[in-house]
Amino acid sequence: MKQIFVLNGPNLNLLGKREPGIYGVATLDDIRISCEAAGKELGYNIDFRQSNYEGDLVSWIQEAGEKEALVLINPAAYTHTSVALQDAIRAARVTVVEVHLSNIHAREAFRHHSYVSPVAQGVICGFGAEGYILGLRALAASATKQQ
Ligand code: DQA
C-alpha cells in the first residue's frame, strides 16, 4: 500500500498542554487518529512518528526515500535551524509537504525563515491540526498528478 510518513519534531509530544493559545488543544495522539482516518479515505497507509532528536528525523527522511513514501513533516523548531533536514530531503528525493500548526510568519522574526521550505513541494501553516489533513490531501493530489 502507498505510504505517507507523518513526521513530527521536538516538543510536539507536548501538544494539548503546550501553549494551547498558540498550538491548540488537540494532542499529538488526536492528530495521529485524524491523519489515519484521512489516510484511509485517500488510500494511503499513515506512518506517524515524533522525535525530539534531529538525527531521528534525518534517518526517517532517508527511510522514506528508500521506501518511496511521501512525507508530511512538522519539523517544529528544527524548521528554523536544520541544514541537516534540508540536505536529507534533497538527498532522499522525497516529496515533502511542510506543515505548522501556527502561522510562523505572524510570529517572532526567527520563525519566519525555514530551511525546509526551499525543498518542500509546499507549505501549510496557521490552520492548527486541520493543516495536517490539508497537507495529506495536497500530497495525495500531487502524487496523482505525477502518475
Ligand atoms: C511549529 C512552529 C515552530 O516555530 C515551533 O518551533 C514549533 C511548532 C508549529 O507547528 O506551529 O515547535 O512548527
JSON list of N, CA and C in Angstrom, two decimals, residues 43-114:
[
{"chain": "A", "resi": 43, "resn": "GLY", "atom": "N", "xyz": [-6.52, 6.52, 0.57]},
{"chain": "A", "resi": 43, "resn": "GLY", "atom": "CA", "xyz": [-5.89, 5.30, 0.07]},
{"chain": "A", "resi": 43, "resn": "GLY", "atom": "C", "xyz": [-4.41, 5.20, 0.41]},
{"chain": "A", "resi": 44, "resn": "TYR", "atom": "N", "xyz": [-4.02, 5.80, 1.53]},
{"chain": "A", "resi": 44, "resn": "TYR", "atom": "CA", "xyz": [-2.62, 5.75, 1.98]},
{"chain": "A", "resi": 44, "resn": "TYR", "atom": "C", "xyz": [-2.52, 5.18, 3.38]},
{"chain": "A", "resi": 45, "resn": "ASN", "atom": "N", "xyz": [-1.48, 4.38, 3.59]},
{"chain": "A", "resi": 45, "resn": "ASN", "atom": "CA", "xyz": [-1.13, 3.98, 4.95]},
{"chain": "A", "resi": 45, "resn": "ASN", "atom": "C", "xyz": [-0.34, 5.13, 5.60]},
{"chain": "A", "resi": 46, "resn": "ILE", "atom": "N", "xyz": [-0.72, 5.49, 6.82]},
{"chain": "A", "resi": 46, "resn": "ILE", "atom": "CA", "xyz": [-0.06, 6.59, 7.52]},
{"chain": "A", "resi": 46, "resn": "ILE", "atom": "C", "xyz": [0.91, 6.04, 8.56]},
{"chain": "A", "resi": 47, "resn": "ASP", "atom": "N", "xyz": [2.18, 6.43, 8.43]},
{"chain": "A", "resi": 47, "resn": "ASP", "atom": "CA", "xyz": [3.19, 6.04, 9.42]},
{"chain": "A", "resi": 47, "resn": "ASP", "atom": "C", "xyz": [3.54, 7.30, 10.21]},
{"chain": "A", "resi": 48, "resn": "PHE", "atom": "N", "xyz": [3.00, 7.41, 11.41]},
{"chain": "A", "resi": 48, "resn": "PHE", "atom": "CA", "xyz": [3.03, 8.67, 12.17]},
{"chain": "A", "resi": 48, "resn": "PHE", "atom": "C", "xyz": [4.09, 8.59, 13.27]},
{"chain": "A", "resi": 49, "resn": "ARG", "atom": "N", "xyz": [5.05, 9.51, 13.26]},
{"chain": "A", "resi": 49, "resn": "ARG", "atom": "CA", "xyz": [6.18, 9.44, 14.21]},
{"chain": "A", "resi": 49, "resn": "ARG", "atom": "C", "xyz": [6.50, 10.81, 14.80]},
{"chain": "A", "resi": 50, "resn": "GLN", "atom": "N", "xyz": [7.11, 10.80, 15.98]},
{"chain": "A", "resi": 50, "resn": "GLN", "atom": "CA", "xyz": [7.57, 12.05, 16.61]},
{"chain": "A", "resi": 50, "resn": "GLN", "atom": "C", "xyz": [8.92, 11.79, 17.28]},
{"chain": "A", "resi": 51, "resn": "SER", "atom": "N", "xyz": [9.82, 12.78, 17.17]},
{"chain": "A", "resi": 51, "resn": "SER", "atom": "CA", "xyz": [11.07, 12.68, 17.93]},
{"chain": "A", "resi": 51, "resn": "SER", "atom": "C", "xyz": [11.54, 14.06, 18.35]},
{"chain": "A", "resi": 52, "resn": "ASN", "atom": "N", "xyz": [12.23, 14.08, 19.47]},
{"chain": "A", "resi": 52, "resn": "ASN", "atom": "CA", "xyz": [12.86, 15.32, 19.93]},
{"chain": "A", "resi": 52, "resn": "ASN", "atom": "C", "xyz": [14.29, 15.44, 19.42]},
{"chain": "A", "resi": 53, "resn": "TYR", "atom": "N", "xyz": [14.72, 14.46, 18.59]},
{"chain": "A", "resi": 53, "resn": "TYR", "atom": "CA", "xyz": [16.11, 14.41, 18.12]},
{"chain": "A", "resi": 53, "resn": "TYR", "atom": "C", "xyz": [16.19, 14.60, 16.61]},
{"chain": "A", "resi": 54, "resn": "GLU", "atom": "N", "xyz": [17.04, 15.55, 16.22]},
{"chain": "A", "resi": 54, "resn": "GLU", "atom": "CA", "xyz": [17.19, 15.89, 14.80]},
{"chain": "A", "resi": 54, "resn": "GLU", "atom": "C", "xyz": [17.60, 14.68, 13.97]},
{"chain": "A", "resi": 55, "resn": "GLY", "atom": "N", "xyz": [18.53, 13.88, 14.50]},
{"chain": "A", "resi": 55, "resn": "GLY", "atom": "CA", "xyz": [19.05, 12.72, 13.75]},
{"chain": "A", "resi": 55, "resn": "GLY", "atom": "C", "xyz": [17.97, 11.70, 13.43]},
{"chain": "A", "resi": 56, "resn": "ASP", "atom": "N", "xyz": [17.00, 11.54, 14.34]},
{"chain": "A", "resi": 56, "resn": "ASP", "atom": "CA", "xyz": [15.89, 10.61, 14.06]},
{"chain": "A", "resi": 56, "resn": "ASP", "atom": "C", "xyz": [15.13, 11.09, 12.83]},
{"chain": "A", "resi": 57, "resn": "LEU", "atom": "N", "xyz": [14.88, 12.40, 12.78]},
{"chain": "A", "resi": 57, "resn": "LEU", "atom": "CA", "xyz": [14.11, 12.95, 11.64]},
{"chain": "A", "resi": 57, "resn": "LEU", "atom": "C", "xyz": [14.89, 12.75, 10.34]},
{"chain": "A", "resi": 58, "resn": "VAL", "atom": "N", "xyz": [16.21, 12.96, 10.40]},
{"chain": "A", "resi": 58, "resn": "VAL", "atom": "CA", "xyz": [17.07, 12.75, 9.22]},
{"chain": "A", "resi": 58, "resn": "VAL", "atom": "C", "xyz": [16.98, 11.29, 8.77]},
{"chain": "A", "resi": 59, "resn": "SER", "atom": "N", "xyz": [17.10, 10.37, 9.72]},
{"chain": "A", "resi": 59, "resn": "SER", "atom": "CA", "xyz": [17.04, 8.93, 9.37]},
{"chain": "A", "resi": 59, "resn": "SER", "atom": "C", "xyz": [15.68, 8.56, 8.80]},
{"chain": "A", "resi": 60, "resn": "TRP", "atom": "N", "xyz": [14.64, 9.12, 9.34]},
{"chain": "A", "resi": 60, "resn": "TRP", "atom": "CA", "xyz": [13.29, 8.78, 8.86]},
{"chain": "A", "resi": 60, "resn": "TRP", "atom": "C", "xyz": [13.06, 9.33, 7.45]},
{"chain": "A", "resi": 61, "resn": "ILE", "atom": "N", "xyz": [13.62, 10.49, 7.13]},
{"chain": "A", "resi": 61, "resn": "ILE", "atom": "CA", "xyz": [13.51, 11.03, 5.77]},
{"chain": "A", "resi": 61, "resn": "ILE", "atom": "C", "xyz": [14.26, 10.10, 4.80]},
{"chain": "A", "resi": 62, "resn": "GLN", "atom": "N", "xyz": [15.44, 9.64, 5.22]},
{"chain": "A", "resi": 62, "resn": "GLN", "atom": "CA", "xyz": [16.19, 8.69, 4.38]},
{"chain": "A", "resi": 62, "resn": "GLN", "atom": "C", "xyz": [15.37, 7.42, 4.17]},
{"chain": "A", "resi": 63, "resn": "GLU", "atom": "N", "xyz": [14.75, 6.94, 5.25]},
{"chain": "A", "resi": 63, "resn": "GLU", "atom": "CA", "xyz": [13.91, 5.72, 5.16]},
{"chain": "A", "resi": 63, "resn": "GLU", "atom": "C", "xyz": [12.74, 5.94, 4.19]},
{"chain": "A", "resi": 64, "resn": "ALA", "atom": "N", "xyz": [12.13, 7.13, 4.26]},
{"chain": "A", "resi": 64, "resn": "ALA", "atom": "CA", "xyz": [11.01, 7.44, 3.36]},
{"chain": "A", "resi": 64, "resn": "ALA", "atom": "C", "xyz": [11.50, 7.38, 1.91]},
{"chain": "A", "resi": 65, "resn": "GLY", "atom": "N", "xyz": [12.70, 7.90, 1.67]},
{"chain": "A", "resi": 65, "resn": "GLY", "atom": "CA", "xyz": [13.27, 7.84, 0.33]},
{"chain": "A", "resi": 65, "resn": "GLY", "atom": "C", "xyz": [13.42, 6.40, -0.15]},
{"chain": "A", "resi": 66, "resn": "GLU", "atom": "N", "xyz": [13.97, 5.56, 0.74]},
{"chain": "A", "resi": 66, "resn": "GLU", "atom": "CA", "xyz": [14.18, 4.14, 0.37]},
{"chain": "A", "resi": 66, "resn": "GLU", "atom": "C", "xyz": [12.85, 3.44, 0.08]},
{"chain": "A", "resi": 67, "resn": "LYS", "atom": "N", "xyz": [11.83, 3.79, 0.86]},
{"chain": "A", "resi": 67, "resn": "LYS", "atom": "CA", "xyz": [10.52, 3.12, 0.72]},
{"chain": "A", "resi": 67, "resn": "LYS", "atom": "C", "xyz": [9.60, 3.81, -0.28]},
{"chain": "A", "resi": 68, "resn": "GLU", "atom": "N", "xyz": [10.11, 4.89, -0.89]},
{"chain": "A", "resi": 68, "resn": "GLU", "atom": "CA", "xyz": [9.32, 5.68, -1.83]},
{"chain": "A", "resi": 68, "resn": "GLU", "atom": "C", "xyz": [8.01, 6.16, -1.22]},
{"chain": "A", "resi": 69, "resn": "ALA", "atom": "N", "xyz": [8.09, 6.55, 0.05]},
{"chain": "A", "resi": 69, "resn": "ALA", "atom": "CA", "xyz": [6.93, 7.11, 0.74]},
{"chain": "A", "resi": 69, "resn": "ALA", "atom": "C", "xyz": [6.91, 8.63, 0.54]},
{"chain": "A", "resi": 70, "resn": "LEU", "atom": "N", "xyz": [5.73, 9.20, 0.65]},
{"chain": "A", "resi": 70, "resn": "LEU", "atom": "CA", "xyz": [5.60, 10.66, 0.67]},
{"chain": "A", "resi": 70, "resn": "LEU", "atom": "C", "xyz": [5.79, 11.12, 2.12]},
{"chain": "A", "resi": 71, "resn": "VAL", "atom": "N", "xyz": [6.12, 12.40, 2.30]},
{"chain": "A", "resi": 71, "resn": "VAL", "atom": "CA", "xyz": [6.39, 12.88, 3.66]},
{"chain": "A", "resi": 71, "resn": "VAL", "atom": "C", "xyz": [5.62, 14.16, 3.97]},
{"chain": "A", "resi": 72, "resn": "LEU", "atom": "N", "xyz": [4.87, 14.12, 5.06]},
{"chain": "A", "resi": 72, "resn": "LEU", "atom": "CA", "xyz": [4.31, 15.34, 5.65]},
{"chain": "A", "resi": 72, "resn": "LEU", "atom": "C", "xyz": [5.12, 15.59, 6.92]},
{"chain": "A", "resi": 73, "resn": "ILE", "atom": "N", "xyz": [5.75, 16.76, 7.02]},
{"chain": "A", "resi": 73, "resn": "ILE", "atom": "CA", "xyz": [6.60, 17.00, 8.18]},
{"chain": "A", "resi": 73, "resn": "ILE", "atom": "C", "xyz": [6.28, 18.32, 8.87]},
{"chain": "A", "resi": 74, "resn": "ASN", "atom": "N", "xyz": [6.15, 18.23, 10.20]},
{"chain": "A", "resi": 74, "resn": "ASN", "atom": "CA", "xyz": [6.18, 19.43, 11.02]},
{"chain": "A", "resi": 74, "resn": "ASN", "atom": "C", "xyz": [7.52, 19.39, 11.75]},
{"chain": "A", "resi": 75, "resn": "PRO", "atom": "N", "xyz": [8.53, 20.09, 11.20]},
{"chain": "A", "resi": 75, "resn": "PRO", "atom": "CA", "xyz": [9.87, 19.99, 11.79]},
{"chain": "A", "resi": 75, "resn": "PRO", "atom": "C", "xyz": [10.01, 20.76, 13.11]},
{"chain": "A", "resi": 76, "resn": "ALA", "atom": "N", "xyz": [8.94, 21.47, 13.51]},
{"chain": "A", "resi": 76, "resn": "ALA", "atom": "CA", "xyz": [8.93, 22.25, 14.75]},
{"chain": "A", "resi": 76, "resn": "ALA", "atom": "C", "xyz": [10.16, 23.17, 14.78]},
{"chain": "A", "resi": 77, "resn": "ALA", "atom": "N", "xyz": [10.87, 23.26, 15.88]},
{"chain": "A", "resi": 77, "resn": "ALA", "atom": "CA", "xyz": [11.96, 24.24, 15.98]},
{"chain": "A", "resi": 77, "resn": "ALA", "atom": "C", "xyz": [13.09, 23.97, 14.98]},
{"chain": "A", "resi": 78, "resn": "TYR", "atom": "N", "xyz": [13.25, 22.70, 14.55]},
{"chain": "A", "resi": 78, "resn": "TYR", "atom": "CA", "xyz": [14.30, 22.40, 13.56]},
{"chain": "A", "resi": 78, "resn": "TYR", "atom": "C", "xyz": [14.03, 23.04, 12.20]},
{"chain": "A", "resi": 79, "resn": "THR", "atom": "N", "xyz": [12.77, 23.46, 11.97]},
{"chain": "A", "resi": 79, "resn": "THR", "atom": "CA", "xyz": [12.44, 24.22, 10.76]},
{"chain": "A", "resi": 79, "resn": "THR", "atom": "C", "xyz": [13.43, 25.36, 10.57]},
{"chain": "A", "resi": 80, "resn": "HIS", "atom": "N", "xyz": [13.72, 26.03, 11.68]},
{"chain": "A", "resi": 80, "resn": "HIS", "atom": "CA", "xyz": [14.43, 27.30, 11.64]},
{"chain": "A", "resi": 80, "resn": "HIS", "atom": "C", "xyz": [15.94, 27.15, 11.81]},
{"chain": "A", "resi": 81, "resn": "THR", "atom": "N", "xyz": [16.41, 25.91, 12.01]},
{"chain": "A", "resi": 81, "resn": "THR", "atom": "CA", "xyz": [17.83, 25.72, 12.31]},
{"chain": "A", "resi": 81, "resn": "THR", "atom": "C", "xyz": [18.51, 24.64, 11.48]},
{"chain": "A", "resi": 82, "resn": "SER", "atom": "N", "xyz": [17.73, 23.73, 10.85]},
{"chain": "A", "resi": 82, "resn": "SER", "atom": "CA", "xyz": [18.36, 22.47, 10.42]},
{"chain": "A", "resi": 82, "resn": "SER", "atom": "C", "xyz": [18.76, 22.40, 8.95]},
{"chain": "A", "resi": 83, "resn": "VAL", "atom": "N", "xyz": [20.04, 22.62, 8.70]},
{"chain": "A", "resi": 83, "resn": "VAL", "atom": "CA", "xyz": [20.60, 22.35, 7.38]},
{"chain": "A", "resi": 83, "resn": "VAL", "atom": "C", "xyz": [20.53, 20.85, 7.10]},
{"chain": "A", "resi": 84, "resn": "ALA", "atom": "N", "xyz": [20.68, 20.05, 8.16]},
{"chain": "A", "resi": 84, "resn": "ALA", "atom": "CA", "xyz": [20.67, 18.58, 8.01]},
{"chain": "A", "resi": 84, "resn": "ALA", "atom": "C", "xyz": [19.33, 18.10, 7.43]},
{"chain": "A", "resi": 85, "resn": "LEU", "atom": "N", "xyz": [18.25, 18.69, 7.85]},
{"chain": "A", "resi": 85, "resn": "LEU", "atom": "CA", "xyz": [16.93, 18.28, 7.31]},
{"chain": "A", "resi": 85, "resn": "LEU", "atom": "C", "xyz": [16.83, 18.66, 5.84]},
{"chain": "A", "resi": 86, "resn": "GLN", "atom": "N", "xyz": [17.28, 19.85, 5.49]},
{"chain": "A", "resi": 86, "resn": "GLN", "atom": "CA", "xyz": [17.23, 20.25, 4.07]},
{"chain": "A", "resi": 86, "resn": "GLN", "atom": "C", "xyz": [18.08, 19.30, 3.23]},
{"chain": "A", "resi": 87, "resn": "ASP", "atom": "N", "xyz": [19.28, 18.98, 3.72]},
{"chain": "A", "resi": 87, "resn": "ASP", "atom": "CA", "xyz": [20.16, 18.08, 2.98]},
{"chain": "A", "resi": 87, "resn": "ASP", "atom": "C", "xyz": [19.53, 16.69, 2.83]},
{"chain": "A", "resi": 88, "resn": "ALA", "atom": "N", "xyz": [18.90, 16.21, 3.90]},
{"chain": "A", "resi": 88, "resn": "ALA", "atom": "CA", "xyz": [18.29, 14.88, 3.88]},
{"chain": "A", "resi": 88, "resn": "ALA", "atom": "C", "xyz": [17.18, 14.82, 2.83]},
{"chain": "A", "resi": 89, "resn": "ILE", "atom": "N", "xyz": [16.37, 15.86, 2.78]},
{"chain": "A", "resi": 89, "resn": "ILE", "atom": "CA", "xyz": [15.24, 15.88, 1.83]},
{"chain": "A", "resi": 89, "resn": "ILE", "atom": "C", "xyz": [15.77, 15.91, 0.39]},
{"chain": "A", "resi": 90, "resn": "ARG", "atom": "N", "xyz": [16.80, 16.73, 0.17]},
{"chain": "A", "resi": 90, "resn": "ARG", "atom": "CA", "xyz": [17.43, 16.78, -1.17]},
{"chain": "A", "resi": 90, "resn": "ARG", "atom": "C", "xyz": [17.97, 15.40, -1.55]},
{"chain": "A", "resi": 91, "resn": "ALA", "atom": "N", "xyz": [18.70, 14.79, -0.61]},
{"chain": "A", "resi": 91, "resn": "ALA", "atom": "CA", "xyz": [19.37, 13.53, -0.91]},
{"chain": "A", "resi": 91, "resn": "ALA", "atom": "C", "xyz": [18.38, 12.40, -1.14]},
{"chain": "A", "resi": 92, "resn": "ALA", "atom": "N", "xyz": [17.29, 12.39, -0.35]},
{"chain": "A", "resi": 92, "resn": "ALA", "atom": "CA", "xyz": [16.33, 11.28, -0.42]},
{"chain": "A", "resi": 92, "resn": "ALA", "atom": "C", "xyz": [15.38, 11.42, -1.60]},
{"chain": "A", "resi": 93, "resn": "ARG", "atom": "N", "xyz": [15.35, 12.61, -2.19]},
{"chain": "A", "resi": 93, "resn": "ARG", "atom": "CA", "xyz": [14.46, 12.89, -3.34]},
{"chain": "A", "resi": 93, "resn": "ARG", "atom": "C", "xyz": [13.01, 12.53, -3.04]},
{"chain": "A", "resi": 94, "resn": "VAL", "atom": "N", "xyz": [12.60, 12.85, -1.81]},
{"chain": "A", "resi": 94, "resn": "VAL", "atom": "CA", "xyz": [11.21, 12.57, -1.41]},
{"chain": "A", "resi": 94, "resn": "VAL", "atom": "C", "xyz": [10.34, 13.80, -1.66]},
{"chain": "A", "resi": 95, "resn": "THR", "atom": "N", "xyz": [9.05, 13.56, -1.89]},
{"chain": "A", "resi": 95, "resn": "THR", "atom": "CA", "xyz": [8.10, 14.66, -1.99]},
{"chain": "A", "resi": 95, "resn": "THR", "atom": "C", "xyz": [7.65, 15.01, -0.57]},
{"chain": "A", "resi": 96, "resn": "VAL", "atom": "N", "xyz": [7.85, 16.27, -0.22]},
{"chain": "A", "resi": 96, "resn": "VAL", "atom": "CA", "xyz": [7.60, 16.71, 1.15]},
{"chain": "A", "resi": 96, "resn": "VAL", "atom": "C", "xyz": [6.61, 17.87, 1.17]},
{"chain": "A", "resi": 97, "resn": "VAL", "atom": "N", "xyz": [5.65, 17.79, 2.07]},
{"chain": "A", "resi": 97, "resn": "VAL", "atom": "CA", "xyz": [4.84, 18.96, 2.40]},
{"chain": "A", "resi": 97, "resn": "VAL", "atom": "C", "xyz": [5.17, 19.33, 3.84]},
{"chain": "A", "resi": 98, "resn": "GLU", "atom": "N", "xyz": [5.44, 20.61, 4.05]},
{"chain": "A", "resi": 98, "resn": "GLU", "atom": "CA", "xyz": [5.79, 21.13, 5.38]},
{"chain": "A", "resi": 98, "resn": "GLU", "atom": "C", "xyz": [4.53, 21.70, 6.03]},
{"chain": "A", "resi": 99, "resn": "VAL", "atom": "N", "xyz": [4.32, 21.36, 7.27]},
{"chain": "A", "resi": 99, "resn": "VAL", "atom": "CA", "xyz": [3.12, 21.86, 7.96]},
{"chain": "A", "resi": 99, "resn": "VAL", "atom": "C", "xyz": [3.51, 22.46, 9.31]},
{"chain": "A", "resi": 100, "resn": "HIS", "atom": "N", "xyz": [2.81, 23.53, 9.66]},
{"chain": "A", "resi": 100, "resn": "HIS", "atom": "CA", "xyz": [2.94, 24.13, 11.00]},
{"chain": "A", "resi": 100, "resn": "HIS", "atom": "C", "xyz": [1.55, 24.43, 11.52]},
{"chain": "A", "resi": 101, "resn": "LEU", "atom": "N", "xyz": [1.36, 24.17, 12.79]},
{"chain": "A", "resi": 101, "resn": "LEU", "atom": "CA", "xyz": [0.06, 24.48, 13.42]},
{"chain": "A", "resi": 101, "resn": "LEU", "atom": "C", "xyz": [-0.19, 25.98, 13.41]},
{"chain": "A", "resi": 102, "resn": "SER", "atom": "N", "xyz": [0.84, 26.73, 13.82]},
{"chain": "A", "resi": 102, "resn": "SER", "atom": "CA", "xyz": [0.71, 28.18, 13.91]},
{"chain": "A", "resi": 102, "resn": "SER", "atom": "C", "xyz": [1.15, 28.83, 12.61]},
{"chain": "A", "resi": 103, "resn": "ASN", "atom": "N", "xyz": [0.77, 30.08, 12.43]},
{"chain": "A", "resi": 103, "resn": "ASN", "atom": "CA", "xyz": [1.25, 30.86, 11.28]},
{"chain": "A", "resi": 103, "resn": "ASN", "atom": "C", "xyz": [2.61, 31.43, 11.64]},
{"chain": "A", "resi": 104, "resn": "ILE", "atom": "N", "xyz": [3.66, 30.73, 11.22]},
{"chain": "A", "resi": 104, "resn": "ILE", "atom": "CA", "xyz": [5.02, 31.12, 11.63]},
{"chain": "A", "resi": 104, "resn": "ILE", "atom": "C", "xyz": [5.39, 32.52, 11.13]},
{"chain": "A", "resi": 105, "resn": "HIS", "atom": "N", "xyz": [4.73, 33.00, 10.09]},
{"chain": "A", "resi": 105, "resn": "HIS", "atom": "CA", "xyz": [5.05, 34.33, 9.54]},
{"chain": "A", "resi": 105, "resn": "HIS", "atom": "C", "xyz": [4.42, 35.45, 10.34]},
{"chain": "A", "resi": 106, "resn": "ALA", "atom": "N", "xyz": [3.48, 35.10, 11.20]},
{"chain": "A", "resi": 106, "resn": "ALA", "atom": "CA", "xyz": [2.83, 36.12, 12.04]},
{"chain": "A", "resi": 106, "resn": "ALA", "atom": "C", "xyz": [3.44, 36.14, 13.44]},
{"chain": "A", "resi": 107, "resn": "ARG", "atom": "N", "xyz": [4.55, 35.40, 13.62]},
{"chain": "A", "resi": 107, "resn": "ARG", "atom": "CA", "xyz": [5.17, 35.27, 14.94]},
{"chain": "A", "resi": 107, "resn": "ARG", "atom": "C", "xyz": [6.56, 35.94, 14.96]},
{"chain": "A", "resi": 108, "resn": "GLU", "atom": "N", "xyz": [7.40, 35.55, 15.90]},
{"chain": "A", "resi": 108, "resn": "GLU", "atom": "CA", "xyz": [8.72, 36.17, 16.04]},
{"chain": "A", "resi": 108, "resn": "GLU", "atom": "C", "xyz": [9.52, 36.06, 14.73]},
{"chain": "A", "resi": 109, "resn": "ALA", "atom": "N", "xyz": [10.40, 37.02, 14.48]},
{"chain": "A", "resi": 109, "resn": "ALA", "atom": "CA", "xyz": [11.17, 37.05, 13.23]},
{"chain": "A", "resi": 109, "resn": "ALA", "atom": "C", "xyz": [11.97, 35.77, 13.02]},
{"chain": "A", "resi": 110, "resn": "PHE", "atom": "N", "xyz": [12.49, 35.16, 14.12]},
{"chain": "A", "resi": 110, "resn": "PHE", "atom": "CA", "xyz": [13.33, 33.97, 13.92]},
{"chain": "A", "resi": 110, "resn": "PHE", "atom": "C", "xyz": [12.53, 32.78, 13.40]},
{"chain": "A", "resi": 111, "resn": "ARG", "atom": "N", "xyz": [11.19, 32.86, 13.45]},
{"chain": "A", "resi": 111, "resn": "ARG", "atom": "CA", "xyz": [10.36, 31.77, 12.92]},
{"chain": "A", "resi": 111, "resn": "ARG", "atom": "C", "xyz": [10.00, 31.99, 11.44]},
{"chain": "A", "resi": 112, "resn": "HIS", "atom": "N", "xyz": [10.37, 33.14, 10.88]},
{"chain": "A", "resi": 112, "resn": "HIS", "atom": "CA", "xyz": [9.95, 33.44, 9.51]},
{"chain": "A", "resi": 112, "resn": "HIS", "atom": "C", "xyz": [10.75, 32.65, 8.47]},
{"chain": "A", "resi": 113, "resn": "HIS", "atom": "N", "xyz": [11.98, 32.25, 8.85]},
{"chain": "A", "resi": 113, "resn": "HIS", "atom": "CA", "xyz": [12.80, 31.50, 7.89]},
{"chain": "A", "resi": 113, "resn": "HIS", "atom": "C", "xyz": [12.69, 30.00, 8.14]},
{"chain": "A", "resi": 114, "resn": "SER", "atom": "N", "xyz": [12.54, 29.25, 7.04]},
{"chain": "A", "resi": 114, "resn": "SER", "atom": "CA", "xyz": [12.51, 27.79, 7.13]},
{"chain": "A", "resi": 114, "resn": "SER", "atom": "C", "xyz": [13.59, 27.20, 6.23]}
]
